[in-house]
mmCIF file of C-alpha atoms and ligand atoms in Angstrom:
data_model
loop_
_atom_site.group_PDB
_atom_site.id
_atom_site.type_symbol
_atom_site.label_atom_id
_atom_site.label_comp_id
_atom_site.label_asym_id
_atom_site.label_seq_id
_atom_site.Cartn_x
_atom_site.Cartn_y
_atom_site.Cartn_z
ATOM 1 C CA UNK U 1 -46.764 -25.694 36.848
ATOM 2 C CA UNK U 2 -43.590 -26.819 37.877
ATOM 3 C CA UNK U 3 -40.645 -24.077 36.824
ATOM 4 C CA UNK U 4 -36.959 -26.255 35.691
ATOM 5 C CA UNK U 5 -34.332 -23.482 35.489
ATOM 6 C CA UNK U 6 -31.646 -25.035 33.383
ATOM 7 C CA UNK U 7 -33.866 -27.613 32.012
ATOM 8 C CA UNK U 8 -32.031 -27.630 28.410
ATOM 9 C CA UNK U 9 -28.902 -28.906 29.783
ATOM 10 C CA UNK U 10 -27.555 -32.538 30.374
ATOM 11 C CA UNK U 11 -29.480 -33.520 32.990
ATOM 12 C CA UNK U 12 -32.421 -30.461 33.611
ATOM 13 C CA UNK U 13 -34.088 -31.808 30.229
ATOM 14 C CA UNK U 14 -33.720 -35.764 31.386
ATOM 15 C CA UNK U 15 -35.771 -34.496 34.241
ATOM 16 C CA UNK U 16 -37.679 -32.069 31.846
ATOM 17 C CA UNK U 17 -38.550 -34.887 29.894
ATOM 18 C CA UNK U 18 -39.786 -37.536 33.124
ATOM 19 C CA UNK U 19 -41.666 -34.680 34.347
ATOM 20 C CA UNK U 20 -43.472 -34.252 31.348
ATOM 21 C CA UNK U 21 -44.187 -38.223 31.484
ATOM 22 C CA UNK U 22 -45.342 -37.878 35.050
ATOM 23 C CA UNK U 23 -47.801 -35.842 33.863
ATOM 24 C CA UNK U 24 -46.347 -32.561 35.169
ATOM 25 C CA UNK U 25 -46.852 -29.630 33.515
ATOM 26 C CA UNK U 26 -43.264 -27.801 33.267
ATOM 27 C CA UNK U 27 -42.291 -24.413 32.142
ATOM 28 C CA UNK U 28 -38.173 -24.590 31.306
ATOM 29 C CA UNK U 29 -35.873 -21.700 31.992
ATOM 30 C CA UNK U 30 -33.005 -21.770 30.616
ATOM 31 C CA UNK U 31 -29.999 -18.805 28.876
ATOM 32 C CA UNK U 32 -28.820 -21.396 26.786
ATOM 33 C CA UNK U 33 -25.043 -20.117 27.922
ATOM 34 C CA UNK U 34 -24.275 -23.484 28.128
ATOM 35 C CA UNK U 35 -27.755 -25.793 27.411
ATOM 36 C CA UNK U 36 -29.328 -26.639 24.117
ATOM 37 C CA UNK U 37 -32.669 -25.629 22.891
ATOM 38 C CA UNK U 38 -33.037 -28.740 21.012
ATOM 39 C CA UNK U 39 -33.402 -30.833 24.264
ATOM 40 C CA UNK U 40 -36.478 -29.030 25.204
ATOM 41 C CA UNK U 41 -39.085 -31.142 23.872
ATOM 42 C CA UNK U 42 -41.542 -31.262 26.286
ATOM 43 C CA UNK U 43 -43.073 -28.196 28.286
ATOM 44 C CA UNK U 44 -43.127 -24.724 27.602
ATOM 45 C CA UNK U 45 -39.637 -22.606 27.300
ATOM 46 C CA UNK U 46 -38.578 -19.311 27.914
ATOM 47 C CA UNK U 47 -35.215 -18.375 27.401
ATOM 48 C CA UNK U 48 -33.659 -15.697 29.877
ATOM 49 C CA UNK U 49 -31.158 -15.145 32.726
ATOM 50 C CA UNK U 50 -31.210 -15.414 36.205
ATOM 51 C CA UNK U 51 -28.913 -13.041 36.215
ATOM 52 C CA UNK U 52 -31.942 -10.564 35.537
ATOM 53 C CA UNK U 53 -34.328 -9.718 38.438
ATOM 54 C CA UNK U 54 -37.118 -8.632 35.923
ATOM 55 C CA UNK U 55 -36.678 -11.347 33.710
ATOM 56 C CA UNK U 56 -37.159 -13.669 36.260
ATOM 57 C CA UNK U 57 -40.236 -12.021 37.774
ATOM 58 C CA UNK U 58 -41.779 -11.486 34.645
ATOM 59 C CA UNK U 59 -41.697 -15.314 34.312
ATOM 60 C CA UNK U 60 -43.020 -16.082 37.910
ATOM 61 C CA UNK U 61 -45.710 -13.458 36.301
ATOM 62 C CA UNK U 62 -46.783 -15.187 33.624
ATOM 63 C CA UNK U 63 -46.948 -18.721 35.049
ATOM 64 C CA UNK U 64 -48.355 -20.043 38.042
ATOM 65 C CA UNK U 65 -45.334 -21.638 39.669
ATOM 66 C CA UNK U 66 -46.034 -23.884 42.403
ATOM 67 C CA UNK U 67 -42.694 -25.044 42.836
ATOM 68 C CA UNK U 68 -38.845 -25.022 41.228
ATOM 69 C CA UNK U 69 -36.285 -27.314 40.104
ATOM 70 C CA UNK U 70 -33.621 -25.661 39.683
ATOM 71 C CA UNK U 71 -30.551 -27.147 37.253
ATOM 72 C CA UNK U 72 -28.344 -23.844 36.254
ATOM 73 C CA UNK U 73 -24.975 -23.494 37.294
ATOM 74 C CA UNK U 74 -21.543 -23.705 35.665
ATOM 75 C CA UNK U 75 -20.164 -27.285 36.597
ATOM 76 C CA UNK U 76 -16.674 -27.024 35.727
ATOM 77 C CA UNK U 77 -14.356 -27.845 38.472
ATOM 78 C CA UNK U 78 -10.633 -26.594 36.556
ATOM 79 C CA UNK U 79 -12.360 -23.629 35.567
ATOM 80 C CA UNK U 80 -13.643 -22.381 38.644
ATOM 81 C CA UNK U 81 -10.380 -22.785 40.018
ATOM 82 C CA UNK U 82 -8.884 -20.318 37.181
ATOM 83 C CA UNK U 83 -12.220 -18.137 37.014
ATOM 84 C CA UNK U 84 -13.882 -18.452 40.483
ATOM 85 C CA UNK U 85 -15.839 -15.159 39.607
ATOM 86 C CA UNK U 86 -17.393 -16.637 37.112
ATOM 87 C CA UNK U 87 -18.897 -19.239 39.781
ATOM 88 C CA UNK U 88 -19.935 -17.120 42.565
ATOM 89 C CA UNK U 89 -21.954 -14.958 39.967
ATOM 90 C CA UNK U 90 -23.692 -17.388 38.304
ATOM 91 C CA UNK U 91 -23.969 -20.403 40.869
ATOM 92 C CA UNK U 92 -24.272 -18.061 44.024
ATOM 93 C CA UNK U 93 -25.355 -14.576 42.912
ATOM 94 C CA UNK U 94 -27.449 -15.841 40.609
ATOM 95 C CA UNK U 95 -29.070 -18.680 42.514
ATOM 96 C CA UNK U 96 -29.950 -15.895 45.195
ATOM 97 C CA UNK U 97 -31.452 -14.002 42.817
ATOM 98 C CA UNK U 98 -33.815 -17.007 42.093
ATOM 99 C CA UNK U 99 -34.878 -17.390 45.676
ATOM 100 C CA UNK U 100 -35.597 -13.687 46.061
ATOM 101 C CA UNK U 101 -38.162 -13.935 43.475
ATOM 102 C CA UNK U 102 -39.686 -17.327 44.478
ATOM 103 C CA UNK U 103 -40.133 -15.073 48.092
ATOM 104 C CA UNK U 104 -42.063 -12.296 46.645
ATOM 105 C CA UNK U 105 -44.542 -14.730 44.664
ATOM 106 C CA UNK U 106 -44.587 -17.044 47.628
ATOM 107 C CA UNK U 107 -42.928 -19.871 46.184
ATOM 108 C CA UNK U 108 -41.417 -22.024 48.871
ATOM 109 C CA UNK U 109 -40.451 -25.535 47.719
ATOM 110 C CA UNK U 110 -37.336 -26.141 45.255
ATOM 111 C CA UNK U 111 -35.204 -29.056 44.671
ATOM 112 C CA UNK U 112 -31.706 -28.327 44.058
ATOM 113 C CA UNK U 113 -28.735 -30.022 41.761
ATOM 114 C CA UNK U 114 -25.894 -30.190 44.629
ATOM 115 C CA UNK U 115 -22.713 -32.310 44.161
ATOM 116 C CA UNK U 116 -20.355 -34.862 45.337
ATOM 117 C CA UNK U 117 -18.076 -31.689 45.336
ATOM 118 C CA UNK U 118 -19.370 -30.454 48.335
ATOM 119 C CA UNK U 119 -17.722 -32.783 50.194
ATOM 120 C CA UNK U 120 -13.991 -31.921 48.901
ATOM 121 C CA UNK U 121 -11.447 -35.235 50.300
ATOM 122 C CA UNK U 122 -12.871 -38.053 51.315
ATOM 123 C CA UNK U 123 -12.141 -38.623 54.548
ATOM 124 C CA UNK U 124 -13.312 -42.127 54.392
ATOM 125 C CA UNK U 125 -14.695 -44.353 51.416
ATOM 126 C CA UNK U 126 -18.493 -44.764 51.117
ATOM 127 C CA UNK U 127 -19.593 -41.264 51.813
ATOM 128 C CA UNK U 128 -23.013 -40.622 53.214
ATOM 129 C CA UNK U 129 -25.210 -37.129 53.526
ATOM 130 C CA UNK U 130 -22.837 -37.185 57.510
ATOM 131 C CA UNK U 131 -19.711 -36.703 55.850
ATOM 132 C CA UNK U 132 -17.266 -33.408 56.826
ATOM 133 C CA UNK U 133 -18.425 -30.942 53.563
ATOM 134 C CA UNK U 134 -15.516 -28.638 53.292
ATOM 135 C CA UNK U 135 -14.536 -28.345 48.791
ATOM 136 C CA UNK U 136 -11.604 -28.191 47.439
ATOM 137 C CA UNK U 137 -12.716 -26.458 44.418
ATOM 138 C CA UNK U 138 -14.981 -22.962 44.008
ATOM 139 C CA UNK U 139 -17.560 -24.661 42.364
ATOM 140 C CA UNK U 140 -17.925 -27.417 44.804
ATOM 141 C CA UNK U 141 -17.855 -23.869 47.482
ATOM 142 C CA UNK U 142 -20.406 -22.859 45.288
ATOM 143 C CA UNK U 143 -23.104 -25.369 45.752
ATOM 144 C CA UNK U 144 -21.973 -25.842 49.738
ATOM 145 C CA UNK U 145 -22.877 -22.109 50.490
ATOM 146 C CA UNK U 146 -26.310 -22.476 48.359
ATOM 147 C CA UNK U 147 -27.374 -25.453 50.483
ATOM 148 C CA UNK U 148 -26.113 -23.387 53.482
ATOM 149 C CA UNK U 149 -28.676 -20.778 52.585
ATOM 150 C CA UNK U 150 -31.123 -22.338 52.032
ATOM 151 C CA UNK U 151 -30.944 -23.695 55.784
ATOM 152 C CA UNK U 152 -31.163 -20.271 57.343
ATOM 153 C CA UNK U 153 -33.716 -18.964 54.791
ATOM 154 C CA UNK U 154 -35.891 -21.916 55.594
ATOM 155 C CA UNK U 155 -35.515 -20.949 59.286
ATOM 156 C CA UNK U 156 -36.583 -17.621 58.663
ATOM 157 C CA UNK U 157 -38.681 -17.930 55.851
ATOM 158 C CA UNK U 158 -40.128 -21.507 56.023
ATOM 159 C CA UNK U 159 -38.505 -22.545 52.443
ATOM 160 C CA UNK U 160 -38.153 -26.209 51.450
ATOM 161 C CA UNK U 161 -35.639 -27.669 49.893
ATOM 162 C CA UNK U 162 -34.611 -31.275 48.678
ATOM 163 C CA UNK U 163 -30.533 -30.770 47.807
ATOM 164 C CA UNK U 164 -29.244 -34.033 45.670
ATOM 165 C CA UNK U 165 -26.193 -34.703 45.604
ATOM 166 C CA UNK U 166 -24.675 -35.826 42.320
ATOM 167 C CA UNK U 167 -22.034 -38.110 42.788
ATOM 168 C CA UNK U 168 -20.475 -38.962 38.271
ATOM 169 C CA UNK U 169 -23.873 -37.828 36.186
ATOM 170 C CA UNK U 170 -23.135 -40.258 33.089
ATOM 171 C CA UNK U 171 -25.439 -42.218 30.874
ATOM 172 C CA UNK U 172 -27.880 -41.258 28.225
ATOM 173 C CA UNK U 173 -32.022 -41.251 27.923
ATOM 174 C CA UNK U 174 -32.488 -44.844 26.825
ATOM 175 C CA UNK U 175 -34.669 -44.143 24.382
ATOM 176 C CA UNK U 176 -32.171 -41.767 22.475
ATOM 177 C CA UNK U 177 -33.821 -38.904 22.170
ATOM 178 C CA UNK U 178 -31.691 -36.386 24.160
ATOM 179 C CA UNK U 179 -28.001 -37.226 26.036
ATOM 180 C CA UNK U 180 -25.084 -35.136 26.902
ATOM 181 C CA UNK U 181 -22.933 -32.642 24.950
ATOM 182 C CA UNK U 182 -20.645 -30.124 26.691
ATOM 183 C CA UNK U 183 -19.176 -27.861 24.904
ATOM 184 C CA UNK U 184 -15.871 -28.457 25.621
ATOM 185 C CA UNK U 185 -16.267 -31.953 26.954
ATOM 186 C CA UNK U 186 -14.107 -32.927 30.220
ATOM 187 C CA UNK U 187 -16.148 -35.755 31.577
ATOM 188 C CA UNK U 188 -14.635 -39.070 30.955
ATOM 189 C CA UNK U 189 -16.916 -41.608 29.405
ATOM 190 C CA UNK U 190 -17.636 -38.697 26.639
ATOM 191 C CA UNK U 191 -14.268 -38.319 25.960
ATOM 192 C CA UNK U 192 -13.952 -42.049 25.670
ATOM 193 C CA UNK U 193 -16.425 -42.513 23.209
ATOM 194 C CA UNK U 194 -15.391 -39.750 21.112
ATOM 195 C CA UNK U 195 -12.149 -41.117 20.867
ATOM 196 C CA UNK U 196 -13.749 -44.833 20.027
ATOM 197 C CA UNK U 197 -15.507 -42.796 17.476
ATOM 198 C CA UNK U 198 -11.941 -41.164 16.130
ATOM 199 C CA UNK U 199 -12.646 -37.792 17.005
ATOM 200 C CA UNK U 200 -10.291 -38.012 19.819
ATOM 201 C CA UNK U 201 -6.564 -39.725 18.944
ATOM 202 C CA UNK U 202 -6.408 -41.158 22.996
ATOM 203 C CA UNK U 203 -7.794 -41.153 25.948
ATOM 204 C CA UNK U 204 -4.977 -40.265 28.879
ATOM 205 C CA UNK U 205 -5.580 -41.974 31.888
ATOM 206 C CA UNK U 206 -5.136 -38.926 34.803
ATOM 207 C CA UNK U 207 -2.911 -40.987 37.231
ATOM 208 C CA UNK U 208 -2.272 -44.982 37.521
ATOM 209 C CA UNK U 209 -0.666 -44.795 40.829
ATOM 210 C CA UNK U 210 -3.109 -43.720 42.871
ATOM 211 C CA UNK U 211 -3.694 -46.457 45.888
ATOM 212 C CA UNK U 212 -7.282 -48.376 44.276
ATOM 213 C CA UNK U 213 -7.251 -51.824 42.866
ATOM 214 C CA UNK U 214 -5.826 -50.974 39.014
ATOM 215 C CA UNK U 215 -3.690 -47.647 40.343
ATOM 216 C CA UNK U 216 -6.783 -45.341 38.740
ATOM 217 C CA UNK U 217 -9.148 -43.370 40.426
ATOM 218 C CA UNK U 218 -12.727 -44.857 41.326
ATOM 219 C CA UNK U 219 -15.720 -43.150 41.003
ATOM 220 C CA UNK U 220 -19.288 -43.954 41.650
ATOM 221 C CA UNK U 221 -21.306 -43.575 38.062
ATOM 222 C CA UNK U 222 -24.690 -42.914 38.263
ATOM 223 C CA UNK U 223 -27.515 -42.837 34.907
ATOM 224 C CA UNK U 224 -29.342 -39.848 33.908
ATOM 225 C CA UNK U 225 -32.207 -41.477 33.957
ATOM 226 C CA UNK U 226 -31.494 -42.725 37.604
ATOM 227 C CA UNK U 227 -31.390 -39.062 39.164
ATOM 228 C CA UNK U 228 -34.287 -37.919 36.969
ATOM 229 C CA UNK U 229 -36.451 -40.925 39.227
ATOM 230 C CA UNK U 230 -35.243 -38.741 41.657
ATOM 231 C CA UNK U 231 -35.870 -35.764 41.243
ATOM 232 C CA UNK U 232 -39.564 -36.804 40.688
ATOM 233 C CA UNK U 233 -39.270 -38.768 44.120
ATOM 234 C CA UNK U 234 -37.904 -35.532 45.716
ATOM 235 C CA UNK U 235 -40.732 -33.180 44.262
ATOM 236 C CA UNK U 236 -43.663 -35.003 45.024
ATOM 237 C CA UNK U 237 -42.075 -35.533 48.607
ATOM 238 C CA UNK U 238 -41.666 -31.631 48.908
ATOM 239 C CA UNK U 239 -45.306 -30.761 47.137
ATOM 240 C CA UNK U 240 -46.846 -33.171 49.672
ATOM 241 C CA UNK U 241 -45.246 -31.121 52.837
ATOM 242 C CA UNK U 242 -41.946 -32.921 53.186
ATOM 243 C CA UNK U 243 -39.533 -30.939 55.148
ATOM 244 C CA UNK U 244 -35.977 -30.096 53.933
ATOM 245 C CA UNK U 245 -33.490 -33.030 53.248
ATOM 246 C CA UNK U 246 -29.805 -33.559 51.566
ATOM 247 C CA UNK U 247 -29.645 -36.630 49.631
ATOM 248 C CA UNK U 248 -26.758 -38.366 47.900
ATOM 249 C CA UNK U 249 -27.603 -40.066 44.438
ATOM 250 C CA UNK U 250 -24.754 -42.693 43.177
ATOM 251 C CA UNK U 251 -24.984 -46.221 42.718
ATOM 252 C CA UNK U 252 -22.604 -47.005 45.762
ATOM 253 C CA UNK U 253 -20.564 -48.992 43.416
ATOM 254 C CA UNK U 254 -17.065 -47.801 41.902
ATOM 255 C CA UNK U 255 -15.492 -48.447 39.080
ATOM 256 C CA UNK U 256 -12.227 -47.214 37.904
ATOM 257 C CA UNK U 257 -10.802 -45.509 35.341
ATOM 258 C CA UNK U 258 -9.576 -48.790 33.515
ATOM 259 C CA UNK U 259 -12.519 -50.429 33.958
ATOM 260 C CA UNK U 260 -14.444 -47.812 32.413
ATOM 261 C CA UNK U 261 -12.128 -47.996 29.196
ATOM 262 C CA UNK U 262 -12.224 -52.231 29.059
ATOM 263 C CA UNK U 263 -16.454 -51.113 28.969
ATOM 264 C CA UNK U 264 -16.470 -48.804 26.495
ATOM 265 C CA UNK U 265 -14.298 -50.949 24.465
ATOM 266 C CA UNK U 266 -16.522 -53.956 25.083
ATOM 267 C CA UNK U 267 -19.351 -52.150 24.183
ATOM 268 C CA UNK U 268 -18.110 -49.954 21.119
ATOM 269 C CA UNK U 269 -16.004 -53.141 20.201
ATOM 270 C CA UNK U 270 -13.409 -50.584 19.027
ATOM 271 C CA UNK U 271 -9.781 -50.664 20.047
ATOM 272 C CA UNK U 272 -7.819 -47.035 20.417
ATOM 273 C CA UNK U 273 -4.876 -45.795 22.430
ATOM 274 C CA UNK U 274 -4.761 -45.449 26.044
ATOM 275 C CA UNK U 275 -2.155 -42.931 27.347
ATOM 276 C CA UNK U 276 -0.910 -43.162 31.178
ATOM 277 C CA UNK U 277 -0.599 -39.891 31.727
ATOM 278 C CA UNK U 278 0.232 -37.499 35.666
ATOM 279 C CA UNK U 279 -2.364 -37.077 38.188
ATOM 280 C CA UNK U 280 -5.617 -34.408 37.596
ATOM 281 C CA UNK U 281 -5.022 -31.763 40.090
ATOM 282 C CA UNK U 282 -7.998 -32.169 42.758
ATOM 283 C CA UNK U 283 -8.978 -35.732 41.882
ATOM 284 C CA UNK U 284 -9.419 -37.963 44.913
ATOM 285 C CA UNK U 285 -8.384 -41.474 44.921
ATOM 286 C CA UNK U 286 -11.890 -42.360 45.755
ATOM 287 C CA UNK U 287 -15.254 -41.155 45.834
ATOM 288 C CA UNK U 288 -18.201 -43.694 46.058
ATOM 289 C CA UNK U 289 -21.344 -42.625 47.225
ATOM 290 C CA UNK U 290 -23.572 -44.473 50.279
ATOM 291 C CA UNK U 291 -27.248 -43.695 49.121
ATOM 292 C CA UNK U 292 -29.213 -45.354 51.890
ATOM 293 C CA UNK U 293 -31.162 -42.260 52.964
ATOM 294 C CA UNK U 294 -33.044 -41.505 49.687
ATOM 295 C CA UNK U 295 -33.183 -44.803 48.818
ATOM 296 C CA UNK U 296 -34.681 -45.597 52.769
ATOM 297 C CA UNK U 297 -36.880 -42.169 53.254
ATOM 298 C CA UNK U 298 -38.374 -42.173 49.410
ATOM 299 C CA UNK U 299 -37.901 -45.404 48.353
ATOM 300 C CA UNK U 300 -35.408 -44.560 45.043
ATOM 301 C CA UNK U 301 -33.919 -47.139 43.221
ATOM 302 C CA UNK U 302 -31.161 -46.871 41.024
ATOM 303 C CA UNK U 303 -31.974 -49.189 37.736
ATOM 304 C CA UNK U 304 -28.490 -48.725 36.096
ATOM 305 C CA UNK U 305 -25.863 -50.035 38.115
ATOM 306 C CA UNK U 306 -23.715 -51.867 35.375
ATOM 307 C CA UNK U 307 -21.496 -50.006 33.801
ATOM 308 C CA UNK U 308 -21.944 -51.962 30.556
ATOM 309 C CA UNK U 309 -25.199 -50.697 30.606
ATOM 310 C CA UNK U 310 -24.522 -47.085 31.421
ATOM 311 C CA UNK U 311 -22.055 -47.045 28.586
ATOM 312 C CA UNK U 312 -24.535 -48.720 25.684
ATOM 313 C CA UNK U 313 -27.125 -45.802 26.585
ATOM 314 C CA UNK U 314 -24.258 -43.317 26.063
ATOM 315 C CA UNK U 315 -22.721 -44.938 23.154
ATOM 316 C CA UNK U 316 -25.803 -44.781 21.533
ATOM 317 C CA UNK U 317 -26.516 -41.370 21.899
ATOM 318 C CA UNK U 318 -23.012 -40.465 21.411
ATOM 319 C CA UNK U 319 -23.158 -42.020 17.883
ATOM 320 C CA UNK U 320 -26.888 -40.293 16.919
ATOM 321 C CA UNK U 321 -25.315 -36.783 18.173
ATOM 322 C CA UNK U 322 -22.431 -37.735 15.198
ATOM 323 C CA UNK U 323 -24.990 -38.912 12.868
ATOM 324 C CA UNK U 324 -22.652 -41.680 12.758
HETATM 325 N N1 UFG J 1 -10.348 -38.894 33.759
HETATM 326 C C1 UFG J 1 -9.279 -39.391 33.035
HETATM 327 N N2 UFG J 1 -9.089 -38.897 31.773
HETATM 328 C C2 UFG J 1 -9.904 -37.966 31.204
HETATM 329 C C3 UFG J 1 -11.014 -37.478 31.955
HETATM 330 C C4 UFG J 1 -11.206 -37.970 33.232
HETATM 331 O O1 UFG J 1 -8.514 -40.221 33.513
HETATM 332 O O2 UFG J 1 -9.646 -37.556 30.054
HETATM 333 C C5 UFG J 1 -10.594 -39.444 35.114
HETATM 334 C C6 UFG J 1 -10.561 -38.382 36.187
HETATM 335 O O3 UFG J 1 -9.257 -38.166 36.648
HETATM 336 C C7 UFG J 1 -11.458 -38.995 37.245
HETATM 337 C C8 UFG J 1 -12.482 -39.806 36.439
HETATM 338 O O4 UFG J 1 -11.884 -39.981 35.150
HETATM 339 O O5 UFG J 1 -10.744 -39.865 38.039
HETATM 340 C C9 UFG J 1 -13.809 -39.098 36.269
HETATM 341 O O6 UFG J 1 -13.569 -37.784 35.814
HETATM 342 P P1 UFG J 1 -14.716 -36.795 35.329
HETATM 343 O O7 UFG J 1 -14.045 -35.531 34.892
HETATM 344 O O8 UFG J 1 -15.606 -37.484 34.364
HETATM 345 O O9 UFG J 1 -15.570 -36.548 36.648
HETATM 346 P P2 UFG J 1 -15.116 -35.995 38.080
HETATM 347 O O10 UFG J 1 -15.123 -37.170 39.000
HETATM 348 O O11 UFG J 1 -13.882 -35.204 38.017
HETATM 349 O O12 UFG J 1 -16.257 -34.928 38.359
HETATM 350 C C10 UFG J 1 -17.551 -35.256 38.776
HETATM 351 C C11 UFG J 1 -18.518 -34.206 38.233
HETATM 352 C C12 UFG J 1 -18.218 -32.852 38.805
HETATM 353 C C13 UFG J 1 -18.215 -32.941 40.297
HETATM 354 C C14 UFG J 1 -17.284 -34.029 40.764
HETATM 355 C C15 UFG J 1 -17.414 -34.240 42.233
HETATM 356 O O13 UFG J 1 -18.442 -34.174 36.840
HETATM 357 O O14 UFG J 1 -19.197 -31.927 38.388
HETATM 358 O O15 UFG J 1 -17.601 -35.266 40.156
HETATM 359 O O16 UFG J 1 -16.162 -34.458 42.765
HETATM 360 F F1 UFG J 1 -17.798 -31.773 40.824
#
């Protein structure tokens, strides 16, 4: 049984779901703080807090776990900035929790949702797994001191870990049945397409004179589906005695902030207002991902690398989550 703490979020139920169609058996985990119990289709669920010791073991009780994906964490950059409490409970805290349990049951294999964030300002371009990791943000802190623990504990206590690195999560399942909703929604193509859908009056572009081709920032977008292949990669590497590794997941192709809009308005074939608007505080100009080493060691290939493509899958489901 595989255990996916957070699976009834964006992308723990994507991988949920591949799992499932791997012919894993899963068991989700999720508080539903921030996921949905609606994307759980597949797999058993139990609903409950890492925040709890005993609820926790009680699951590791009940199920035999041979290994963890683990998914939860608050992912909001501004916020952890205002409410950094907030993120060392729940992403550090909380996470530690996790790993305490998995040692008393004997559990030693987990693959971990880590970010782009970790490595705060570029320092150069195409970032790969080398690059400085210093955040600029809690949250990005966050995930930097849970992949720093889990070097030490596998030193002392033989865990394995596979850490991906996220660079922009975006897309939706192709075949519909589950996609993104954040409750409130900062990510950008979301917010695009609800404003193509008139929920939104405009989409403001966070800074057009930032040194990039169009003035926008560039970021590296990479499909749901994309880093559930993944994931799978990355567990049956780790079930089959793979050491610990840190992999970046992103298309290493950029696209910026204008060409995102010109997409969705291609694809939606809906014209709206676009708003030039001050710099995001914390954005870098740049941040495109080099993904040789996952791609090299487990042979992953991203199948979404147009952003046309990315866009339809999330238009899509944007429209079915509207009933529109
Ligand atoms: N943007 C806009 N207008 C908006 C929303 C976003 O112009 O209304 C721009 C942002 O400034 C940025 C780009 O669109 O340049 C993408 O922004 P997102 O908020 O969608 O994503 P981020 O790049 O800020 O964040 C992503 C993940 C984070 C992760 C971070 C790593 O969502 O979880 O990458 O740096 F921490």
């Amino acid at each position: 049984m595989i255990l996916v703490v957070g699976g009834a979020g964006y992308i723990g139920s994507q991988v949920n779901k591949q799992l499932n169609k791997d012919g894993f058996d899963t068991v989700v985990f999720d508080s539903l703080v921030t996921g949905h119990k609606w994307a759980v289709k597949w797999g058993e669920f139990v609903k409950g807090d890492l925040a709890n010791l005993d609820e926790i073991r009680a699951l590791f009780n009940k199920y035999k776990i041979e290994a963890v994906v683990d998914f939860a964490a608050f992912i909001e950059v501004g916020e952890s900035v205002r409410d950094p409490q907030k993120y060392y409970y729940n992403n550090l805290v909380n996470t530690l929790n996790l790993l305490k349990v998995m040692g008393e049951f004997k559990i030693g294999k987990i693959i971990f949702s880590s970010t782009a964030a970790t490595y705060g300002k570029p320092l150069y371009d195409q970032i790969e797994e080398g690059h400085p990791q210093w955040p600029i943000n809690p949250y990005g802190w966050t995930k930097l001191m849970i992949e720093r623990v889990f070097t030490d504990y596998d030193v002392a206590y033989g865990l394995k870990h596979v850490a991906l690195r996220y660079f922009n999560a975006c897309g939706a399942d192709i075949s519909g049945e589950i996609g993104e909703d954040h409750n409130p929604e900062s990510h950008l193509i979301p917010i695009i397409l609800d404003v193509a859908l008139g929920k939104r009056k405009e989409i403001k572009i966070f800074g057009t004179n930032y040194k990039t081709r169009d003035g926008t920032c560039i970021r590296d977008y990479v499909h749901v589906e994309d880093l559930a292949s993944a994931h799978i990669l990355a567990l049956k590497y780790i079930l089959g005695g793979g050491k610990s590794k840190q992999y970046n997941l992103g298309n290493g192709i950029g696209f910026s902030v204008r060409e995102v809009i010109r997409a969705v308005k291609k694809i939606t074939k809906k014209e709206f207002v676009v708003v030039e608007g001050e710099r995001r505080m914390g954005d870098p100009a740049v941040l495109v991902a080099l993904s040789k080493r996952i791609k090299k060691e487990l042979g992953w290939e991203p199948k979404y690398t147009k952003i046309e493509d990315i866009v339809e899958s999330a238009w899509r489901w944007h429209r079915k989550k509207y009933k529109t």
